Amino acid sequence: MAQKGIDFTEVARSAPFRKLMSSKKRFILPWTLFFFAFYFTLPILTSYTTVLNKPAFGPVSWAWVFAFAQFLMTWALCVLYSRKAAEFDRMVQDVRRGMGR
């Protein structure tokens, strides 16, 4: 439902909105692909190979190291996205100013 007085088609065609959407796609798509690749590597390697069964240090195997690395990767991506989201918020303000809001 369109709000009165705002031409959303014009907003979607505006340069600031297109820049916002392009920036979001450039950020989200590669990092999402990286996340899924990293995430699914552990179950694939543990299910179909023995490469992670070897001890990394002491009784801890590489599978445990890889599993712990997934927690670190998730936190790192959260921090990265939080910082990037601040940039997206500034771009949204530019779009809103273009709409007269």
Short mmCIF file of C-alpha atoms in Angstrom, two decimals:
data_model
loop_
_atom_site.label_atom_id
_atom_site.label_comp_id
_atom_site.label_asym_id
_atom_site.label_seq_id
_atom_site.Cartn_x
_atom_site.Cartn_y
_atom_site.Cartn_z
CA MET A 1 0.00 0.00 0.00
CA ALA A 2 1.53 3.31 -1.08
CA GLN A 3 1.67 6.16 1.35
CA LYS A 4 0.04 9.36 0.23
CA GLY A 5 2.44 11.78 -1.41
CA ILE A 6 5.36 9.39 -1.89
CA ASP A 7 6.10 7.97 -5.30
CA PHE A 8 7.92 4.77 -4.38
CA THR A 9 8.63 3.98 -8.00
CA GLU A 10 10.56 7.22 -8.25
CA VAL A 11 12.34 6.43 -5.00
CA ALA A 12 13.33 3.01 -6.33
CA ARG A 13 14.76 4.66 -9.45
CA SER A 14 16.67 7.33 -7.52
CA ALA A 15 20.46 7.26 -7.45
CA PRO A 16 20.78 7.12 -3.62
CA PHE A 17 18.40 4.14 -3.39
CA ARG A 18 20.15 2.28 -6.19
CA LYS A 19 23.50 3.00 -4.53
CA LEU A 20 22.13 1.63 -1.23
CA MET A 21 20.84 -1.56 -2.83
CA SER A 22 24.05 -2.05 -4.79
CA SER A 23 26.17 -1.62 -1.66
CA LYS A 24 24.03 -4.07 0.28
CA LYS A 25 24.27 -6.68 -2.48
CA ARG A 26 28.05 -6.23 -2.77
CA PHE A 27 28.38 -6.79 0.97
CA ILE A 28 25.76 -9.41 1.74
CA LEU A 29 26.16 -11.82 -1.17
CA PRO A 30 29.88 -12.63 -0.86
CA TRP A 31 29.80 -12.85 2.93
CA THR A 32 26.74 -15.09 2.85
CA LEU A 33 28.44 -17.41 0.39
CA PHE A 34 31.56 -17.44 2.56
CA PHE A 35 29.46 -18.22 5.65
CA PHE A 36 27.70 -21.17 4.02
CA ALA A 37 30.92 -22.53 2.55
CA PHE A 38 32.69 -22.31 5.90
CA TYR A 39 29.69 -23.67 7.78
CA PHE A 40 29.12 -26.71 5.56
CA THR A 41 32.80 -27.56 5.25
CA LEU A 42 32.87 -29.07 8.74
CA PRO A 43 30.05 -31.61 8.31
CA ILE A 44 31.28 -32.50 4.82
CA LEU A 45 34.86 -33.04 5.94
CA THR A 46 33.88 -35.00 9.03
CA SER A 47 31.40 -37.16 7.11
CA TYR A 48 33.40 -38.00 4.03
CA THR A 49 37.08 -37.66 4.99
CA THR A 50 39.36 -38.33 7.93
CA VAL A 51 41.44 -35.19 7.49
CA LEU A 52 40.04 -33.55 10.65
CA ASN A 53 40.51 -36.64 12.81
CA LYS A 54 44.20 -36.00 13.34
CA PRO A 55 45.24 -34.35 16.62
CA ALA A 56 45.88 -30.61 16.41
CA PHE A 57 47.42 -30.33 19.87
CA GLY A 58 47.20 -32.84 22.66
CA PRO A 59 43.95 -34.80 22.57
CA VAL A 60 42.13 -32.02 20.63
CA SER A 61 41.50 -32.93 17.01
CA TRP A 62 41.28 -30.56 14.05
CA ALA A 63 37.51 -31.15 14.01
CA TRP A 64 37.23 -29.40 17.39
CA VAL A 65 39.48 -26.59 16.23
CA PHE A 66 37.37 -26.14 13.10
CA ALA A 67 34.15 -26.23 15.13
CA PHE A 68 35.49 -23.57 17.51
CA ALA A 69 36.58 -21.50 14.50
CA GLN A 70 32.95 -21.43 13.38
CA PHE A 71 32.01 -19.62 16.59
CA LEU A 72 34.78 -17.11 15.97
CA MET A 73 33.71 -16.70 12.34
CA THR A 74 30.11 -16.06 13.41
CA TRP A 75 31.16 -13.40 15.91
CA ALA A 76 33.47 -11.79 13.36
CA LEU A 77 30.70 -11.65 10.77
CA CYS A 78 28.31 -10.16 13.33
CA VAL A 79 30.78 -7.41 14.19
CA LEU A 80 31.51 -6.79 10.52
CA TYR A 81 27.82 -6.56 9.67
CA SER A 82 27.11 -4.25 12.61
CA ARG A 83 29.74 -1.83 11.37
CA LYS A 84 28.51 -2.04 7.80
CA ALA A 85 24.90 -1.59 8.93
CA ALA A 86 25.83 1.83 10.33
CA GLU A 87 26.97 2.78 6.83
CA PHE A 88 23.71 1.43 5.38
CA ASP A 89 21.75 3.49 7.90
CA ARG A 90 23.50 6.65 6.71
CA MET A 91 22.63 5.75 3.13
CA VAL A 92 19.00 5.19 4.12
CA GLN A 93 18.97 8.69 5.60
CA ASP A 94 20.16 10.01 2.22
CA VAL A 95 17.29 8.19 0.53
CA ARG A 96 14.81 9.59 3.05
CA ARG A 97 16.13 13.12 2.55
CA GLY A 98 15.61 12.63 -1.18
CA MET A 99 11.99 11.72 -0.40
CA GLY A 100 11.59 14.92 1.61
CA ARG A 101 11.49 13.17 5.00
#
